[in-house]
Amino acid sequence: MSLTIGVPRELYPGEKRVASVPEVVEKLIKLGFAVSVETGAGAAANFDDEAYRAAGAQIAESAASLWAASDMVFKVRAPQPEEIGLIKAGTTLVSFIWPAQNPELMQQLAERKITVLAMDSLPRQLSRAQKMDALTSMASISGYRAVIEAANAFGRFFNGQVTAAGKIPPAKVFIAGAGVAGLSAIGTAANLGAMVRANDTRAEVADQVVSLGGEFVKVDYEEEGSGGGGYAKVMSEGFQQAQREMYARQAKEADIIITTALIPGKPAPLLITADMVKSMKPGSVIVDMAGEQGGNCELTVPGESVVRHNVTIIGYTDLPSRLAKQSSTLYGNNLLRLSEDLCKTKDGQIDVNFDDEAIRGLTVIKAGEITWPPPPPKIPAVPRQAKPVAAPTAAKKSAHGHGESEPMSGTSLAVIFAVGAALFWLVGAYAPATFLSHFTVFVLACFIGYMVIWNVKPSLHTPLMSVTNAISSIIAVGALVQIAPPLIGVGDDRPSTLILGLAVVALALTAINMFGGFAVTRRMLAMFRK
């Protein structure tokens, strides 16, 4: 008999998301599950009961009936006190739990003899777990929404404009933390035309910041800041002091500051002090995305937007919920991928397999036993590297007795130059003057062609398209010089029919190369544009 997945209405104040959407319900049914949705569960995210019925779900008229009939429950927020009493023994709960911050909740859930999979405990360093990474999905939406909230409170254009009514400078946005949320905010603010700067303790994200159109601001202090699971670690006091000085400078210049710094299992680090807020320009905005964990700004009020020292400080804790339809869809897809891993047989039965590192990391309670924290992830053994082959002690001898790797001797070089000079003297002494000028141009052309084209790696030819087009332009000019006298009917030194034909062919081929080169270059550049 297949299991029933229940999707209750979220009771957390202000929460508009729902744990599954009609599109995902259809796919869960194909895996063999039955799906029950509490009436009104998706209303705040613009999914009505009829849409769930059309997808094949049953509509439960009350929370009590849904929890009683469900073998597995999908939720967004952790169960509220009134919901814990409704959970029957043996149920599998999938939700955000935050076990490090909620030990009492963990104990209450364990007493219900249930299995709990916490979406926030996914081992994010596993590449195969990315499809289930709900934290990344929600952080990406939060970063986008943070910029929208900042733009709403800022009251000015993000992009610079020059109008008849006056000049509008671009907004200066500083983003503290370049994780998933920070990168999403950087891309959004840059696309709106703002001047974006960002900082992170992890130096490796600098290239990502630049690629999204931002400028990476480095702290004048050398220390590695990467922590486990894609998070930053707690930095030393010396680094924090240098970081505070940098933030103080940015606060005086920035119009908008967006903070995203979080450390798992710990309160949000304090980045923006009250004095920094005072130093900001009147009308500036701070969006503190870490408000739910205490906030990165000293003056943040979690869940509210307040004005302090003429600066608007936004500490909303429901940024993903403010894009409820999009958030619910992404979160539902994450839960679908988890369901596929739990039900590989597609018969509506699940297997919480602790041999699977992703499932083991997610499982914080199993059949009433607290299994959090999980054991450290297994690190694959580094394959033994083969010993480098010793370089030969001596190079092979050539027919003249010189080693192949030895440079040419001075005597040989002098002989070659002497022979070359003699050949040039013979050409200059006996060849016609016109041949000598053409021969000189030919030698120079060969040299330029070798240095610009032949001497360049094939993989670099496309970036040099402009250079090769310049050479083609020279060829085109030369061909036109040969064709011009017959066309305008002047000059007695007209080229022969052969030269005229070659000039026409050269002109045609060069035109193809030039226009084709620009077309290829344009297509390549289009690949990097949004």
Short mmCIF file of C-alpha atoms in Angstrom, two decimals:
data_model
loop_
_atom_site.label_atom_id
_atom_site.label_comp_id
_atom_site.label_asym_id
_atom_site.label_seq_id
_atom_site.Cartn_x
_atom_site.Cartn_y
_atom_site.Cartn_z
CA MET A 1 0.00 0.00 0.00
CA SER A 2 1.43 3.38 -1.01
CA LEU A 3 2.18 6.08 1.53
CA THR A 4 0.19 9.31 1.75
CA ILE A 5 2.07 12.60 1.62
CA GLY A 6 0.33 15.38 3.53
CA VAL A 7 0.81 19.10 2.78
CA PRO A 8 -0.63 21.22 5.62
CA ARG A 9 -1.29 24.93 5.61
CA GLU A 10 1.60 26.83 7.19
CA LEU A 11 0.73 28.35 10.57
CA TYR A 12 3.86 30.46 11.10
CA PRO A 13 2.82 34.14 11.18
CA GLY A 14 3.18 35.75 7.76
CA GLU A 15 4.30 32.57 5.98
CA LYS A 16 2.76 32.41 2.51
CA ARG A 17 4.68 29.49 1.03
CA VAL A 18 3.36 25.97 0.61
CA ALA A 19 5.48 22.82 0.59
CA SER A 20 4.19 21.46 -2.71
CA VAL A 21 2.52 22.84 -5.83
CA PRO A 22 0.10 21.19 -8.29
CA GLU A 23 2.82 20.60 -10.87
CA VAL A 24 4.88 18.67 -8.30
CA VAL A 25 1.85 16.80 -6.94
CA GLU A 26 1.36 15.16 -10.34
CA LYS A 27 4.96 13.88 -10.27
CA LEU A 28 4.66 12.63 -6.69
CA ILE A 29 1.61 10.59 -7.71
CA LYS A 30 3.63 9.08 -10.56
CA LEU A 31 6.14 7.91 -7.94
CA GLY A 32 3.31 5.90 -6.38
CA PHE A 33 2.38 8.23 -3.51
CA ALA A 34 -1.06 9.48 -2.61
CA VAL A 35 -1.14 13.20 -1.86
CA SER A 36 -3.43 15.05 0.55
CA VAL A 37 -3.45 18.86 0.77
CA GLU A 38 -5.14 20.85 3.52
CA THR A 39 -7.78 23.19 2.16
CA GLY A 40 -6.38 26.67 1.60
CA ALA A 41 -2.78 25.52 1.99
CA GLY A 42 -1.68 27.13 -1.28
CA ALA A 43 -4.04 30.10 -1.35
CA ALA A 44 -1.43 32.66 -0.24
CA ALA A 45 0.90 31.42 -3.00
CA ASN A 46 -1.88 31.63 -5.65
CA PHE A 47 -2.55 27.88 -5.80
CA ASP A 48 -6.22 27.13 -5.12
CA ASP A 49 -7.79 23.85 -4.07
CA GLU A 50 -9.15 23.19 -7.55
CA ALA A 51 -5.64 23.22 -9.00
CA TYR A 52 -4.56 20.56 -6.48
CA ARG A 53 -7.66 18.46 -7.23
CA ALA A 54 -6.93 18.68 -10.96
CA ALA A 55 -3.40 17.42 -10.24
CA GLY A 56 -4.80 14.37 -8.43
CA ALA A 57 -4.54 15.42 -4.77
CA GLN A 58 -7.17 14.89 -2.10
CA ILE A 59 -8.27 18.00 -0.18
CA ALA A 60 -8.36 17.61 3.60
CA GLU A 61 -10.91 19.83 5.31
CA SER A 62 -8.88 20.32 8.50
CA ALA A 63 -5.34 20.10 9.79
CA ALA A 64 -6.30 17.33 12.22
CA SER A 65 -7.69 15.10 9.47
CA LEU A 66 -4.65 15.73 7.27
CA TRP A 67 -2.09 14.87 9.98
CA ALA A 68 -4.08 11.77 10.95
CA ALA A 69 -4.19 10.45 7.38
CA SER A 70 -0.59 11.28 6.39
CA ASP A 71 2.35 8.88 6.55
CA MET A 72 4.80 11.56 5.39
CA VAL A 73 4.31 15.32 5.85
CA PHE A 74 5.92 18.05 3.74
CA LYS A 75 6.25 21.44 5.45
CA VAL A 76 8.15 24.68 4.96
CA ARG A 77 8.49 25.94 8.53
CA ALA A 78 9.13 23.75 11.55
CA PRO A 79 5.95 22.47 13.24
CA GLN A 80 4.24 24.95 15.56
CA PRO A 81 3.26 23.84 19.10
CA GLU A 82 -0.35 23.17 18.06
CA GLU A 83 0.87 20.95 15.21
CA ILE A 84 3.26 18.81 17.25
CA GLY A 85 0.35 17.27 19.13
CA LEU A 86 -1.25 16.20 15.84
CA ILE A 87 1.73 14.16 14.64
CA LYS A 88 1.10 10.44 14.90
CA ALA A 89 3.86 7.94 15.70
CA GLY A 90 5.71 6.57 12.69
CA THR A 91 5.21 9.67 10.57
CA THR A 92 8.08 11.00 8.46
CA LEU A 93 8.35 14.78 8.63
CA VAL A 94 10.26 16.75 5.97
CA SER A 95 10.75 20.43 6.77
CA PHE A 96 13.17 23.13 7.79
CA ILE A 97 14.06 22.33 11.41
CA TRP A 98 17.37 24.06 12.30
CA PRO A 99 18.33 21.46 14.91
CA ALA A 100 21.26 23.45 16.33
CA GLN A 101 19.02 26.41 17.15
CA ASN A 102 15.99 24.38 18.31
CA PRO A 103 17.05 21.66 20.78
CA GLU A 104 13.69 21.76 22.59
CA LEU A 105 11.81 21.21 19.34
CA MET A 106 14.10 18.30 18.53
CA GLN A 107 13.29 16.69 21.87
CA GLN A 108 9.55 17.19 21.40
CA LEU A 109 9.64 15.64 17.95
CA ALA A 110 11.72 12.69 19.18
CA GLU A 111 9.10 12.00 21.84
CA ARG A 112 6.49 11.55 19.08
CA LYS A 113 8.49 8.55 17.76
CA ILE A 114 8.75 9.97 14.27
CA THR A 115 11.45 10.34 11.60
CA VAL A 116 12.51 13.89 10.76
CA LEU A 117 14.41 15.00 7.66
CA ALA A 118 15.67 18.58 8.04
CA MET A 119 16.12 20.33 4.70
CA ASP A 120 18.56 22.76 6.30
CA SER A 121 20.91 19.90 7.29
CA LEU A 122 21.64 18.69 3.75
CA PRO A 123 25.39 18.12 3.24
CA ARG A 124 25.77 20.79 0.58
CA GLN A 125 29.33 19.78 -0.33
CA LEU A 126 27.95 16.71 -2.11
CA SER A 127 27.48 17.54 -5.78
CA ARG A 128 24.63 15.02 -6.17
CA ALA A 129 22.76 16.74 -3.33
CA GLN A 130 22.41 20.05 -5.18
CA LYS A 131 19.05 19.03 -6.65
CA MET A 132 17.68 18.83 -3.08
CA ASP A 133 19.38 21.98 -1.79
CA ALA A 134 16.43 24.03 -0.60
CA LEU A 135 18.70 26.46 1.25
CA THR A 136 20.24 27.52 -2.06
CA SER A 137 16.83 27.80 -3.71
CA MET A 138 15.49 30.04 -0.97
CA ALA A 139 18.70 32.08 -0.65
CA SER A 140 18.66 32.88 -4.35
CA ILE A 141 15.12 34.22 -4.04
CA SER A 142 15.99 36.13 -0.86
CA GLY A 143 18.90 37.90 -2.56
CA TYR A 144 16.70 38.99 -5.43
CA ARG A 145 13.92 40.16 -3.15
CA ALA A 146 16.37 42.06 -0.93
CA VAL A 147 17.33 44.27 -3.86
CA ILE A 148 13.66 44.84 -4.73
CA GLU A 149 12.92 45.88 -1.14
CA ALA A 150 15.95 48.18 -1.17
CA ALA A 151 14.83 49.78 -4.45
CA ASN A 152 11.35 50.35 -3.02
CA ALA A 153 12.71 52.09 0.07
CA PHE A 154 15.48 54.01 -1.73
CA GLY A 155 13.21 56.26 -3.77
CA ARG A 156 15.63 56.82 -6.64
CA PHE A 157 16.78 55.15 -9.84
CA PHE A 158 19.44 52.49 -9.57
CA ASN A 159 20.93 53.31 -12.97
CA GLY A 160 22.51 56.66 -13.77
CA GLN A 161 20.64 58.90 -16.21
CA VAL A 162 21.20 62.20 -17.93
CA THR A 163 17.90 63.93 -18.63
CA ALA A 164 16.75 67.41 -19.54
CA ALA A 165 15.63 67.77 -15.93
CA GLY A 166 19.06 66.98 -14.55
CA LYS A 167 21.69 64.32 -14.05
CA ILE A 168 20.93 61.28 -11.88
CA PRO A 169 23.98 59.41 -10.53
CA PRO A 170 23.87 55.61 -10.31
CA ALA A 171 23.11 54.09 -6.93
CA LYS A 172 26.08 52.69 -5.04
CA VAL A 173 25.28 49.27 -3.58
CA PHE A 174 27.56 47.42 -1.16
CA ILE A 175 26.83 43.76 -0.43
CA ALA A 176 28.40 42.09 2.59
CA GLY A 177 28.70 38.38 1.92
CA ALA A 178 28.92 36.76 -1.50
CA GLY A 179 27.26 33.42 -0.87
CA VAL A 180 24.22 32.33 -2.86
CA ALA A 181 22.03 35.16 -1.56
CA GLY A 182 24.78 37.72 -1.99
CA LEU A 183 25.56 36.66 -5.56
CA SER A 184 21.87 36.79 -6.41
CA ALA A 185 21.70 40.32 -4.99
CA ILE A 186 24.83 41.36 -6.90
CA GLY A 187 23.42 40.15 -10.20
CA THR A 188 20.05 41.80 -9.59
CA ALA A 189 21.49 45.17 -8.53
CA ALA A 190 23.97 45.19 -11.42
CA ASN A 191 21.20 44.41 -13.91
CA LEU A 192 19.26 47.38 -12.55
CA GLY A 193 22.24 49.59 -13.36
CA ALA A 194 23.71 50.17 -9.90
CA MET A 195 27.42 50.39 -9.11
CA VAL A 196 27.90 47.23 -7.05
CA ARG A 197 30.67 46.40 -4.63
CA ALA A 198 30.85 43.26 -2.54
CA ASN A 199 33.02 41.60 0.06
CA ASP A 200 33.34 38.09 1.45
CA THR A 201 35.79 36.34 3.74
CA ARG A 202 36.24 33.66 1.05
CA ALA A 203 38.71 34.98 -1.50
CA GLU A 204 37.66 32.39 -4.10
CA VAL A 205 34.33 34.14 -4.71
CA ALA A 206 36.02 37.27 -6.08
CA ASP A 207 35.82 36.02 -9.67
CA GLN A 208 32.11 35.23 -9.25
CA VAL A 209 31.46 38.76 -8.00
CA VAL A 210 33.25 40.27 -11.00
CA SER A 211 31.48 37.96 -13.46
CA LEU A 212 28.11 39.25 -12.21
CA GLY A 213 29.07 42.87 -12.76
CA GLY A 214 30.31 43.74 -9.27
CA GLU A 215 33.61 44.90 -7.84
CA PHE A 216 35.22 42.76 -5.14
CA VAL A 217 36.45 44.79 -2.16
CA LYS A 218 39.29 43.03 -0.42
CA VAL A 219 40.02 43.30 3.28
CA ASP A 220 43.59 44.38 3.92
CA TYR A 221 44.32 41.28 6.00
CA GLU A 222 45.40 37.86 4.78
CA GLU A 223 43.36 34.99 6.23
CA GLU A 224 41.47 32.08 4.65
CA GLY A 225 37.74 32.35 5.38
CA SER A 226 36.21 29.22 3.85
CA GLY A 227 34.22 27.05 6.21
CA GLY A 228 32.43 23.76 5.71
CA GLY A 229 29.44 23.23 3.44
CA GLY A 230 29.86 26.42 1.43
CA TYR A 231 29.65 28.72 4.47
CA ALA A 232 32.20 31.14 5.86
CA LYS A 233 33.96 30.50 9.16
CA VAL A 234 34.46 32.70 12.21
CA MET A 235 37.46 34.91 11.49
CA SER A 236 40.23 36.03 13.82
CA GLU A 237 40.00 39.28 15.77
CA GLY A 238 42.68 40.86 13.58
CA PHE A 239 40.71 40.11 10.43
CA GLN A 240 37.47 41.33 11.98
CA GLN A 241 39.09 44.65 12.94
CA ALA A 242 40.38 45.16 9.39
CA GLN A 243 36.97 44.18 8.05
CA ARG A 244 35.18 46.70 10.30
CA GLU A 245 37.47 49.46 9.02
CA MET A 246 36.65 48.53 5.45
CA TYR A 247 32.89 48.43 6.21
CA ALA A 248 33.14 51.87 7.82
CA ARG A 249 34.63 53.28 4.62
CA GLN A 250 31.99 51.62 2.46
CA ALA A 251 29.15 52.84 4.70
CA LYS A 252 30.14 56.47 4.08
CA GLU A 253 30.06 55.96 0.30
CA ALA A 254 27.21 53.48 -0.24
CA ASP A 255 23.58 54.37 -0.84
CA ILE A 256 22.42 50.81 -0.13
CA ILE A 257 23.99 48.09 2.02
CA ILE A 258 22.75 44.49 1.86
CA THR A 259 24.13 42.09 4.46
CA THR A 260 23.93 38.31 4.11
CA ALA A 261 26.52 36.97 6.57
CA LEU A 262 25.50 33.82 8.47
CA ILE A 263 27.50 31.11 10.23
CA PRO A 264 25.73 27.76 10.82
CA GLY A 265 24.67 27.19 14.42
CA LYS A 266 25.79 30.63 15.58
CA PRO A 267 24.20 34.09 15.86
CA ALA A 268 24.68 36.31 12.83
CA PRO A 269 28.00 38.22 13.02
CA LEU A 270 27.76 41.95 13.71
CA LEU A 271 29.06 43.83 10.67
CA ILE A 272 27.36 47.24 10.65
CA THR A 273 27.59 49.21 13.89
CA ALA A 274 25.40 52.10 14.98
CA ASP A 275 28.26 54.52 14.26
CA MET A 276 28.45 53.22 10.69
CA VAL A 277 24.73 53.81 10.28
CA LYS A 278 25.17 57.38 11.53
CA SER A 279 27.88 57.96 8.91
CA MET A 280 25.63 56.96 6.01
CA LYS A 281 23.99 59.55 3.78
CA PRO A 282 20.41 60.54 4.68
CA GLY A 283 17.95 58.41 2.73
CA SER A 284 20.28 55.42 2.53
CA VAL A 285 18.96 51.89 2.97
CA ILE A 286 20.23 48.78 4.79
CA VAL A 287 18.66 45.40 4.06
CA ASP A 288 19.70 42.95 6.78
CA MET A 289 19.05 39.45 5.43
CA ALA A 290 20.35 37.88 8.64
CA GLY A 291 17.58 39.43 10.74
CA GLU A 292 16.10 36.07 11.74
CA GLN A 293 19.41 35.10 13.39
CA GLY A 294 19.87 38.41 15.18
CA GLY A 295 21.01 40.56 12.28
CA ASN A 296 24.29 41.83 10.86
CA CYS A 297 23.39 45.41 11.74
CA GLU A 298 23.38 46.62 15.34
CA LEU A 299 20.12 48.56 14.83
CA THR A 300 18.15 45.90 12.98
CA VAL A 301 14.70 45.02 14.33
CA PRO A 302 13.95 41.46 13.10
CA GLY A 303 10.82 41.32 10.97
CA GLU A 304 10.42 45.08 10.69
CA SER A 305 11.51 48.08 8.65
CA VAL A 306 12.68 50.95 10.84
CA VAL A 307 14.32 54.33 10.32
CA ARG A 308 17.38 55.16 12.39
CA HIS A 309 19.55 58.27 11.84
CA ASN A 310 17.68 58.95 8.57
CA VAL A 311 18.60 55.48 7.29
CA THR A 312 15.96 52.85 6.53
CA ILE A 313 16.93 49.49 8.05
CA ILE A 314 14.95 46.53 6.68
CA GLY A 315 15.10 43.38 8.79
CA TYR A 316 12.40 41.30 7.13
CA THR A 317 12.60 37.60 7.95
CA ASP A 318 10.18 36.47 5.25
CA LEU A 319 11.93 37.49 2.03
CA PRO A 320 11.31 34.15 0.24
CA SER A 321 7.67 34.30 1.36
CA ARG A 322 7.33 37.67 -0.39
CA LEU A 323 7.75 35.75 -3.66
CA ALA A 324 5.56 32.91 -2.46
CA LYS A 325 4.62 31.35 -5.79
CA GLN A 326 8.21 31.14 -7.04
CA SER A 327 9.55 30.00 -3.67
CA SER A 328 6.90 27.29 -3.31
CA THR A 329 7.64 25.98 -6.80
CA LEU A 330 11.38 25.71 -6.20
CA TYR A 331 10.95 24.23 -2.73
CA GLY A 332 8.42 21.73 -4.07
CA ASN A 333 10.92 20.65 -6.73
CA ASN A 334 13.59 20.16 -4.04
CA LEU A 335 11.22 17.91 -2.09
CA LEU A 336 10.36 16.02 -5.28
CA ARG A 337 14.03 15.22 -5.88
CA LEU A 338 14.33 14.06 -2.27
CA SER A 339 11.26 11.85 -2.76
CA GLU A 340 12.86 10.30 -5.84
CA ASP A 341 15.91 9.36 -3.75
CA LEU A 342 13.73 8.00 -0.94
CA CYS A 343 11.50 6.04 -3.33
CA LYS A 344 13.78 4.66 -6.03
CA THR A 345 11.40 1.77 -6.67
CA LYS A 346 8.54 4.19 -7.54
CA ASP A 347 6.04 2.13 -5.55
CA GLY A 348 5.02 4.77 -3.01
CA GLN A 349 7.31 3.37 -0.28
CA ILE A 350 10.32 5.18 1.17
CA ASP A 351 13.66 3.93 2.41
CA VAL A 352 15.61 6.21 4.76
CA ASN A 353 18.96 4.69 3.82
CA PHE A 354 21.82 5.75 6.06
CA ASP A 355 24.33 4.41 3.53
CA ASP A 356 23.38 7.40 1.37
CA GLU A 357 25.38 10.36 2.69
CA ALA A 358 22.80 12.90 1.56
CA ILE A 359 19.93 11.07 3.28
CA ARG A 360 22.05 10.47 6.38
CA GLY A 361 22.87 14.17 6.63
CA LEU A 362 19.22 15.15 6.26
CA THR A 363 17.95 12.72 8.88
CA VAL A 364 18.08 14.40 12.29
CA ILE A 365 15.64 12.00 14.01
CA LYS A 366 14.95 8.39 13.03
CA ALA A 367 12.06 6.50 14.62
CA GLY A 368 12.24 8.70 17.73
CA GLU A 369 16.04 8.57 18.09
CA ILE A 370 17.96 11.83 17.62
CA THR A 371 20.64 11.19 14.99
CA TRP A 372 21.91 14.76 14.69
CA PRO A 373 24.68 15.76 14.20
CA PRO A 374 25.63 13.30 11.47
CA PRO A 375 29.12 11.80 11.27
CA PRO A 376 31.68 13.77 9.26
CA PRO A 377 31.34 13.20 5.51
CA LYS A 378 33.60 10.58 4.06
CA ILE A 379 36.51 12.11 2.22
CA PRO A 380 37.56 10.01 -0.75
CA ALA A 381 41.12 8.80 -0.60
CA VAL A 382 43.49 10.76 -2.79
CA PRO A 383 44.84 8.41 -5.48
CA ARG A 384 48.53 7.80 -5.26
CA GLN A 385 50.31 9.81 -7.88
CA ALA A 386 52.72 8.07 -10.16
CA LYS A 387 56.33 8.97 -9.67
CA PRO A 388 57.54 11.36 -12.32
CA VAL A 389 59.76 9.81 -14.91
CA ALA A 390 63.32 10.97 -14.50
CA ALA A 391 64.46 13.27 -17.25
CA PRO A 392 67.19 11.85 -19.47
CA THR A 393 70.60 12.95 -18.36
CA ALA A 394 71.75 13.77 -21.83
CA ALA A 395 69.98 14.74 -24.99
CA LYS A 396 70.23 12.60 -28.07
CA LYS A 397 73.10 13.52 -30.32
CA SER A 398 72.38 14.87 -33.76
CA ALA A 399 74.26 13.93 -36.90
CA HIS A 400 76.65 16.82 -36.33
CA GLY A 401 77.35 15.77 -32.78
CA HIS A 402 75.31 18.52 -31.11
CA GLY A 403 72.66 17.68 -28.51
CA GLU A 404 69.12 18.43 -29.70
CA SER A 405 68.47 20.65 -26.70
CA GLU A 406 71.70 22.60 -27.03
CA PRO A 407 71.50 26.11 -28.50
CA MET A 408 73.04 26.80 -31.88
CA SER A 409 76.70 27.67 -31.66
CA GLY A 410 77.97 31.12 -32.62
CA THR A 411 79.91 29.76 -35.61
CA SER A 412 76.82 28.08 -37.14
CA LEU A 413 74.77 31.22 -36.62
CA ALA A 414 77.42 33.36 -38.32
CA VAL A 415 77.55 30.99 -41.32
CA ILE A 416 73.77 31.13 -41.76
CA PHE A 417 73.74 34.93 -41.64
CA ALA A 418 76.61 35.08 -44.14
CA VAL A 419 74.78 32.82 -46.61
CA GLY A 420 71.58 34.81 -46.21
CA ALA A 421 73.40 38.10 -46.77
CA ALA A 422 75.03 36.70 -49.93
CA LEU A 423 71.65 35.62 -51.33
CA PHE A 424 70.16 39.05 -50.67
CA TRP A 425 73.18 40.71 -52.38
CA LEU A 426 72.70 38.53 -55.46
CA VAL A 427 69.01 39.37 -55.60
CA GLY A 428 69.72 43.08 -55.20
CA ALA A 429 72.51 43.07 -57.81
CA TYR A 430 70.80 41.19 -60.64
CA ALA A 431 67.03 41.28 -60.04
CA PRO A 432 64.85 44.11 -61.46
CA ALA A 433 64.11 46.98 -59.13
CA THR A 434 60.36 46.24 -59.15
CA PHE A 435 61.03 42.62 -58.14
CA LEU A 436 63.17 43.76 -55.24
CA SER A 437 60.40 45.97 -53.81
CA HIS A 438 57.81 43.21 -54.22
CA PHE A 439 60.18 40.67 -52.69
CA THR A 440 60.73 42.91 -49.65
CA VAL A 441 56.97 43.26 -49.13
CA PHE A 442 56.62 39.46 -49.50
CA VAL A 443 59.25 38.77 -46.82
CA LEU A 444 57.67 41.26 -44.42
CA ALA A 445 54.21 39.77 -45.07
CA CYS A 446 55.52 36.26 -44.31
CA PHE A 447 57.09 37.51 -41.09
CA ILE A 448 53.90 39.30 -39.94
CA GLY A 449 51.73 36.32 -40.89
CA TYR A 450 53.96 33.94 -38.95
CA MET A 451 54.02 36.10 -35.82
CA VAL A 452 50.31 36.92 -35.82
CA ILE A 453 48.72 33.69 -37.06
CA TRP A 454 51.03 30.71 -37.37
CA ASN A 455 52.81 31.41 -34.09
CA VAL A 456 49.51 31.62 -32.14
CA LYS A 457 47.82 28.60 -30.58
CA PRO A 458 44.69 27.52 -32.48
CA SER A 459 42.50 28.04 -29.39
CA LEU A 460 43.40 31.75 -29.41
CA HIS A 461 42.57 32.51 -33.04
CA THR A 462 39.01 33.67 -32.38
CA PRO A 463 40.00 36.34 -29.81
CA LEU A 464 42.49 37.56 -32.44
CA MET A 465 39.77 37.86 -35.08
CA SER A 466 40.15 41.63 -35.09
CA VAL A 467 43.89 41.30 -35.82
CA THR A 468 43.39 38.86 -38.69
CA ASN A 469 40.71 41.17 -40.07
CA ALA A 470 43.24 43.98 -39.98
CA ILE A 471 45.62 41.88 -42.08
CA SER A 472 42.74 41.12 -44.44
CA SER A 473 42.18 44.85 -44.75
CA ILE A 474 45.77 45.29 -45.88
CA ILE A 475 45.25 42.61 -48.53
CA ALA A 476 42.04 44.33 -49.62
CA VAL A 477 43.85 47.65 -50.00
CA GLY A 478 46.59 45.99 -52.06
CA ALA A 479 44.04 44.33 -54.34
CA LEU A 480 42.22 47.64 -54.84
CA VAL A 481 45.50 49.32 -55.78
CA GLN A 482 45.99 46.73 -58.53
CA ILE A 483 42.40 46.99 -59.77
CA ALA A 484 42.11 50.79 -59.62
CA PRO A 485 44.11 51.84 -62.78
CA PRO A 486 41.99 49.82 -65.26
CA LEU A 487 38.78 51.00 -63.61
CA ILE A 488 39.53 54.73 -63.74
CA GLY A 489 41.53 54.61 -66.99
CA VAL A 490 44.64 56.38 -65.77
CA GLY A 491 48.27 55.41 -65.72
CA ASP A 492 50.28 53.41 -68.22
CA ASP A 493 51.60 50.86 -65.69
CA ARG A 494 48.54 48.66 -65.82
CA PRO A 495 48.72 45.14 -64.31
CA SER A 496 48.60 42.08 -66.49
CA THR A 497 45.45 40.06 -66.85
CA LEU A 498 46.83 37.44 -64.42
CA ILE A 499 47.59 40.01 -61.71
CA LEU A 500 44.23 41.65 -62.24
CA GLY A 501 42.46 38.31 -61.88
CA LEU A 502 44.40 37.45 -58.72
CA ALA A 503 43.52 40.86 -57.24
CA VAL A 504 39.83 40.28 -57.89
CA VAL A 505 39.97 36.82 -56.30
CA ALA A 506 41.94 38.19 -53.34
CA LEU A 507 39.39 40.94 -52.85
CA ALA A 508 36.50 38.46 -52.90
CA LEU A 509 38.13 36.04 -50.47
CA THR A 510 39.18 38.84 -48.13
CA ALA A 511 35.64 40.22 -48.05
CA ILE A 512 34.33 36.77 -47.11
CA ASN A 513 36.96 36.44 -44.37
CA MET A 514 36.29 39.89 -42.93
CA PHE A 515 32.50 39.73 -42.86
CA GLY A 516 32.58 36.10 -41.70
CA GLY A 517 35.06 36.98 -38.95
CA PHE A 518 32.87 39.76 -37.62
CA ALA A 519 29.80 37.50 -37.79
CA VAL A 520 31.55 34.77 -35.79
CA THR A 521 32.84 37.27 -33.25
CA ARG A 522 29.35 38.74 -32.85
CA ARG A 523 27.86 35.31 -32.22
CA MET A 524 30.53 34.51 -29.63
CA LEU A 525 29.90 37.77 -27.78
CA ALA A 526 26.15 37.07 -27.82
CA MET A 527 26.81 33.86 -25.86
CA PHE A 528 27.99 35.95 -22.89
CA ARG A 529 25.09 38.39 -22.95
CA LYS A 530 21.87 37.78 -21.04
#
